[in-house]
Amino acid sequence: MANLPPINSVVKVIKTVVEKDTRLGQTGTVIQYSGHGMVCVHFSDMPTGQGIFFNAHHLQIIE
């Protein structure tokens, strides 16, 4: 799948589906992909291994 941020890369949420999504502007770490090309991002306030799926176009690679 092209244009997906690499696993363990740090990404910033630059767009969300819900306008007032609290994750907008936050940074997290890519932990996995879905079969549909969605990117699972783990945020520091979540338990280990958990994450939220985002469309890759809604993320910006930070490092």
Backbone atoms as SQL, in Angstrom:
CREATE TABLE atoms (id INTEGER PRIMARY KEY, chain TEXT, resi INTEGER, resn TEXT, atom TEXT, x REAL, y REAL, z REAL);
INSERT INTO atoms VALUES
  (1, 'A', 1, 'MET', 'N', 0.836, -1.189, 0.000),
  (2, 'A', 1, 'MET', 'CA', 0.000, 0.000, 0.000),
  (3, 'A', 1, 'MET', 'C', 0.876, 1.246, 0.000),
  (4, 'A', 2, 'ALA', 'N', 0.696, 2.071, -0.966),
  (5, 'A', 2, 'ALA', 'CA', 1.523, 3.259, -1.116),
  (6, 'A', 2, 'ALA', 'C', 1.058, 4.385, -0.194),
  (7, 'A', 3, 'ASN', 'N', 1.987, 5.250, 0.145),
  (8, 'A', 3, 'ASN', 'CA', 1.712, 6.478, 0.895),
  (9, 'A', 3, 'ASN', 'C', 1.247, 6.264, 2.332),
  (10, 'A', 4, 'LEU', 'N', 1.504, 5.096, 2.902),
  (11, 'A', 4, 'LEU', 'CA', 1.173, 4.898, 4.308),
  (12, 'A', 4, 'LEU', 'C', 2.407, 5.215, 5.136),
  (13, 'A', 5, 'PRO', 'N', 2.222, 5.925, 6.252),
  (14, 'A', 5, 'PRO', 'CA', 3.389, 6.200, 7.099),
  (15, 'A', 5, 'PRO', 'C', 3.933, 4.891, 7.668),
  (16, 'A', 6, 'PRO', 'N', 5.248, 4.762, 7.778),
  (17, 'A', 6, 'PRO', 'CA', 5.843, 3.519, 8.274),
  (18, 'A', 6, 'PRO', 'C', 5.420, 3.201, 9.715),
  (19, 'A', 7, 'ILE', 'N', 5.388, 1.906, 10.029),
  (20, 'A', 7, 'ILE', 'CA', 5.133, 1.474, 11.400),
  (21, 'A', 7, 'ILE', 'C', 6.183, 2.138, 12.307),
  (22, 'A', 8, 'ASN', 'N', 5.781, 2.567, 13.484),
  (23, 'A', 8, 'ASN', 'CA', 6.613, 3.236, 14.492),
  (24, 'A', 8, 'ASN', 'C', 6.967, 4.678, 14.139),
  (25, 'A', 9, 'SER', 'N', 6.460, 5.200, 13.009),
  (26, 'A', 9, 'SER', 'CA', 6.709, 6.608, 12.712),
  (27, 'A', 9, 'SER', 'C', 5.763, 7.469, 13.549),
  (28, 'A', 10, 'VAL', 'N', 6.199, 8.687, 13.823),
  (29, 'A', 10, 'VAL', 'CA', 5.388, 9.630, 14.594),
  (30, 'A', 10, 'VAL', 'C', 4.599, 10.473, 13.601),
  (31, 'A', 11, 'VAL', 'N', 3.292, 10.546, 13.820),
  (32, 'A', 11, 'VAL', 'CA', 2.413, 11.286, 12.916),
  (33, 'A', 11, 'VAL', 'C', 1.562, 12.281, 13.694),
  (34, 'A', 12, 'LYS', 'N', 1.126, 13.319, 13.003),
  (35, 'A', 12, 'LYS', 'CA', 0.234, 14.328, 13.572),
  (36, 'A', 12, 'LYS', 'C', -1.104, 14.236, 12.855),
  (37, 'A', 13, 'VAL', 'N', -2.198, 14.305, 13.616),
  (38, 'A', 13, 'VAL', 'CA', -3.534, 14.284, 13.036),
  (39, 'A', 13, 'VAL', 'C', -3.829, 15.683, 12.493),
  (40, 'A', 14, 'ILE', 'N', -3.983, 15.779, 11.168),
  (41, 'A', 14, 'ILE', 'CA', -4.207, 17.093, 10.549),
  (42, 'A', 14, 'ILE', 'C', -5.644, 17.277, 10.064),
  (43, 'A', 15, 'LYS', 'N', -6.417, 16.191, 10.065),
  (44, 'A', 15, 'LYS', 'CA', -7.803, 16.279, 9.648),
  (45, 'A', 15, 'LYS', 'C', -8.570, 15.148, 10.318),
  (46, 'A', 16, 'THR', 'N', -9.817, 15.400, 10.707),
  (47, 'A', 16, 'THR', 'CA', -10.639, 14.372, 11.325),
  (48, 'A', 16, 'THR', 'C', -12.000, 14.347, 10.655),
  (49, 'A', 17, 'VAL', 'N', -12.700, 13.226, 10.830),
  (50, 'A', 17, 'VAL', 'CA', -14.032, 13.092, 10.241),
  (51, 'A', 17, 'VAL', 'C', -15.028, 13.945, 11.026),
  (52, 'A', 18, 'VAL', 'N', -14.889, 13.921, 12.355),
  (53, 'A', 18, 'VAL', 'CA', -15.767, 14.706, 13.224),
  (54, 'A', 18, 'VAL', 'C', -15.084, 16.037, 13.504),
  (55, 'A', 19, 'GLU', 'N', -15.791, 17.121, 13.303),
  (56, 'A', 19, 'GLU', 'CA', -15.197, 18.457, 13.399),
  (57, 'A', 19, 'GLU', 'C', -14.529, 18.734, 14.744),
  (58, 'A', 20, 'LYS', 'N', -15.146, 18.328, 15.830),
  (59, 'A', 20, 'LYS', 'CA', -14.594, 18.635, 17.153),
  (60, 'A', 20, 'LYS', 'C', -13.859, 17.441, 17.764),
  (61, 'A', 21, 'ASP', 'N', -13.279, 16.591, 16.937),
  (62, 'A', 21, 'ASP', 'CA', -12.528, 15.437, 17.422),
  (63, 'A', 21, 'ASP', 'C', -11.347, 15.930, 18.257),
  (64, 'A', 22, 'THR', 'N', -11.209, 15.428, 19.469),
  (65, 'A', 22, 'THR', 'CA', -10.152, 15.886, 20.374),
  (66, 'A', 22, 'THR', 'C', -8.760, 15.456, 19.919),
  (67, 'A', 23, 'ARG', 'N', -8.675, 14.539, 18.976),
  (68, 'A', 23, 'ARG', 'CA', -7.354, 14.075, 18.505),
  (69, 'A', 23, 'ARG', 'C', -6.748, 15.004, 17.456),
  (70, 'A', 24, 'LEU', 'N', -7.519, 15.940, 16.933),
  (71, 'A', 24, 'LEU', 'CA', -7.004, 16.868, 15.927),
  (72, 'A', 24, 'LEU', 'C', -5.820, 17.649, 16.501),
  (73, 'A', 25, 'GLY', 'N', -4.708, 17.633, 15.792),
  (74, 'A', 25, 'GLY', 'CA', -3.511, 18.342, 16.238),
  (75, 'A', 25, 'GLY', 'C', -2.605, 17.536, 17.137),
  (76, 'A', 26, 'GLN', 'N', -3.050, 16.370, 17.599),
  (77, 'A', 26, 'GLN', 'CA', -2.225, 15.542, 18.475),
  (78, 'A', 26, 'GLN', 'C', -1.262, 14.691, 17.656),
  (79, 'A', 27, 'THR', 'N', -0.174, 14.287, 18.294),
  (80, 'A', 27, 'THR', 'CA', 0.770, 13.384, 17.652),
  (81, 'A', 27, 'THR', 'C', 0.703, 12.020, 18.322),
  (82, 'A', 28, 'GLY', 'N', 0.979, 11.000, 17.523),
  (83, 'A', 28, 'GLY', 'CA', 0.974, 9.632, 18.024),
  (84, 'A', 28, 'GLY', 'C', 1.902, 8.776, 17.180),
  (85, 'A', 29, 'THR', 'N', 1.937, 7.485, 17.488),
  (86, 'A', 29, 'THR', 'CA', 2.830, 6.545, 16.821),
  (87, 'A', 29, 'THR', 'C', 2.021, 5.526, 16.034),
  (88, 'A', 30, 'VAL', 'N', 2.417, 5.283, 14.795),
  (89, 'A', 30, 'VAL', 'CA', 1.743, 4.296, 13.955),
  (90, 'A', 30, 'VAL', 'C', 2.064, 2.895, 14.473),
  (91, 'A', 31, 'ILE', 'N', 1.005, 2.090, 14.764),
  (92, 'A', 31, 'ILE', 'CA', 1.252, 0.750, 15.291),
  (93, 'A', 31, 'ILE', 'C', 0.785, -0.366, 14.357),
  (94, 'A', 32, 'GLN', 'N', -0.133, -0.092, 13.440),
  (95, 'A', 32, 'GLN', 'CA', -0.567, -1.124, 12.500),
  (96, 'A', 32, 'GLN', 'C', -1.415, -0.509, 11.397),
  (97, 'A', 33, 'TYR', 'N', -1.772, -1.354, 10.423),
  (98, 'A', 33, 'TYR', 'CA', -2.642, -0.948, 9.320),
  (99, 'A', 33, 'TYR', 'C', -3.847, -1.871, 9.287),
  (100, 'A', 34, 'SER', 'N', -4.949, -1.384, 8.734),
  (101, 'A', 34, 'SER', 'CA', -6.105, -2.255, 8.501),
  (102, 'A', 34, 'SER', 'C', -6.032, -2.781, 7.078),
  (103, 'A', 35, 'GLY', 'N', -6.850, -3.753, 6.760),
  (104, 'A', 35, 'GLY', 'CA', -6.897, -4.284, 5.413),
  (105, 'A', 35, 'GLY', 'C', -7.435, -3.289, 4.403),
  (106, 'A', 36, 'HIS', 'N', -8.034, -2.213, 4.876),
  (107, 'A', 36, 'HIS', 'CA', -8.627, -1.208, 3.993),
  (108, 'A', 36, 'HIS', 'C', -7.739, 0.023, 3.841),
  (109, 'A', 37, 'GLY', 'N', -6.489, -0.065, 4.286),
  (110, 'A', 37, 'GLY', 'CA', -5.564, 1.045, 4.133),
  (111, 'A', 37, 'GLY', 'C', -5.671, 2.109, 5.203),
  (112, 'A', 38, 'MET', 'N', -6.370, 1.792, 6.289),
  (113, 'A', 38, 'MET', 'CA', -6.436, 2.731, 7.403),
  (114, 'A', 38, 'MET', 'C', -5.190, 2.547, 8.278),
  (115, 'A', 39, 'VAL', 'N', -4.811, 3.601, 8.968),
  (116, 'A', 39, 'VAL', 'CA', -3.608, 3.605, 9.793),
  (117, 'A', 39, 'VAL', 'C', -4.022, 3.681, 11.265),
  (118, 'A', 40, 'CYS', 'N', -3.513, 2.760, 12.075),
  (119, 'A', 40, 'CYS', 'CA', -3.829, 2.760, 13.508),
  (120, 'A', 40, 'CYS', 'C', -2.752, 3.537, 14.253),
  (121, 'A', 41, 'VAL', 'N', -3.186, 4.562, 14.976),
  (122, 'A', 41, 'VAL', 'CA', -2.264, 5.444, 15.692),
  (123, 'A', 41, 'VAL', 'C', -2.474, 5.282, 17.195),
  (124, 'A', 42, 'HIS', 'N', -1.364, 5.056, 17.904),
  (125, 'A', 42, 'HIS', 'CA', -1.378, 4.963, 19.374),
  (126, 'A', 42, 'HIS', 'C', -0.994, 6.318, 19.941),
  (127, 'A', 43, 'PHE', 'N', -1.794, 6.802, 20.896),
  (128, 'A', 43, 'PHE', 'CA', -1.499, 8.064, 21.580),
  (129, 'A', 43, 'PHE', 'C', -1.016, 7.767, 22.995),
  (130, 'A', 44, 'SER', 'N', -0.224, 8.660, 23.553),
  (131, 'A', 44, 'SER', 'CA', 0.426, 8.412, 24.847),
  (132, 'A', 44, 'SER', 'C', -0.549, 8.225, 26.004),
  (133, 'A', 45, 'ASP', 'N', -1.790, 8.701, 25.862),
  (134, 'A', 45, 'ASP', 'CA', -2.752, 8.549, 26.958),
  (135, 'A', 45, 'ASP', 'C', -3.549, 7.252, 26.872),
  (136, 'A', 46, 'MET', 'N', -3.173, 6.355, 25.967),
  (137, 'A', 46, 'MET', 'CA', -3.891, 5.098, 25.771),
  (138, 'A', 46, 'MET', 'C', -3.093, 3.929, 26.345),
  (139, 'A', 47, 'PRO', 'N', -3.792, 2.860, 26.719),
  (140, 'A', 47, 'PRO', 'CA', -3.076, 1.649, 27.157),
  (141, 'A', 47, 'PRO', 'C', -2.220, 1.089, 26.018),
  (142, 'A', 48, 'THR', 'N', -1.146, 0.416, 26.357),
  (143, 'A', 48, 'THR', 'CA', -0.258, -0.189, 25.374),
  (144, 'A', 48, 'THR', 'C', -1.037, -1.088, 24.425),
  (145, 'A', 49, 'GLY', 'N', -0.739, -0.961, 23.143),
  (146, 'A', 49, 'GLY', 'CA', -1.365, -1.813, 22.140),
  (147, 'A', 49, 'GLY', 'C', -2.679, -1.296, 21.590),
  (148, 'A', 50, 'GLN', 'N', -3.232, -0.255, 22.197),
  (149, 'A', 50, 'GLN', 'CA', -4.483, 0.303, 21.690),
  (150, 'A', 50, 'GLN', 'C', -4.209, 1.497, 20.783),
  (151, 'A', 51, 'GLY', 'N', -5.152, 1.759, 19.889),
  (152, 'A', 51, 'GLY', 'CA', -4.995, 2.886, 18.987),
  (153, 'A', 51, 'GLY', 'C', -6.310, 3.229, 18.315),
  (154, 'A', 52, 'ILE', 'N', -6.280, 4.261, 17.509),
  (155, 'A', 52, 'ILE', 'CA', -7.446, 4.725, 16.764),
  (156, 'A', 52, 'ILE', 'C', -7.076, 4.709, 15.289),
  (157, 'A', 53, 'PHE', 'N', -7.999, 4.243, 14.450),
  (158, 'A', 53, 'PHE', 'CA', -7.744, 4.187, 13.013),
  (159, 'A', 53, 'PHE', 'C', -8.084, 5.515, 12.338),
  (160, 'A', 54, 'PHE', 'N', -7.186, 5.948, 11.467),
  (161, 'A', 54, 'PHE', 'CA', -7.366, 7.170, 10.685),
  (162, 'A', 54, 'PHE', 'C', -7.099, 6.876, 9.219),
  (163, 'A', 55, 'ASN', 'N', -7.694, 7.664, 8.347),
  (164, 'A', 55, 'ASN', 'CA', -7.356, 7.643, 6.937),
  (165, 'A', 55, 'ASN', 'C', -5.944, 8.219, 6.818),
  (166, 'A', 56, 'ALA', 'N', -5.098, 7.603, 5.999),
  (167, 'A', 56, 'ALA', 'CA', -3.709, 8.060, 5.868),
  (168, 'A', 56, 'ALA', 'C', -3.623, 9.517, 5.415),
  (169, 'A', 57, 'HIS', 'N', -4.619, 9.985, 4.660),
  (170, 'A', 57, 'HIS', 'CA', -4.625, 11.371, 4.195),
  (171, 'A', 57, 'HIS', 'C', -4.881, 12.355, 5.328),
  (172, 'A', 58, 'HIS', 'N', -5.315, 11.866, 6.483),
  (173, 'A', 58, 'HIS', 'CA', -5.599, 12.728, 7.625),
  (174, 'A', 58, 'HIS', 'C', -4.395, 12.845, 8.562),
  (175, 'A', 59, 'LEU', 'N', -3.273, 12.242, 8.164),
  (176, 'A', 59, 'LEU', 'CA', -2.076, 12.240, 9.000),
  (177, 'A', 59, 'LEU', 'C', -0.907, 12.897, 8.290),
  (178, 'A', 60, 'GLN', 'N', -0.042, 13.515, 9.083),
  (179, 'A', 60, 'GLN', 'CA', 1.194, 14.098, 8.557),
  (180, 'A', 60, 'GLN', 'C', 2.354, 13.438, 9.291),
  (181, 'A', 61, 'ILE', 'N', 3.334, 12.933, 8.550),
  (182, 'A', 61, 'ILE', 'CA', 4.493, 12.281, 9.186),
  (183, 'A', 61, 'ILE', 'C', 5.374, 13.356, 9.805),
  (184, 'A', 62, 'ILE', 'N', 5.664, 13.187, 11.086),
  (185, 'A', 62, 'ILE', 'CA', 6.527, 14.135, 11.818),
  (186, 'A', 62, 'ILE', 'C', 7.965, 13.620, 11.828),
  (187, 'A', 63, 'GLU', 'N', 8.146, 12.329, 12.118),
  (188, 'A', 63, 'GLU', 'CA', 9.499, 11.716, 12.121),
  (189, 'A', 63, 'GLU', 'C', 9.414, 10.245, 11.865);
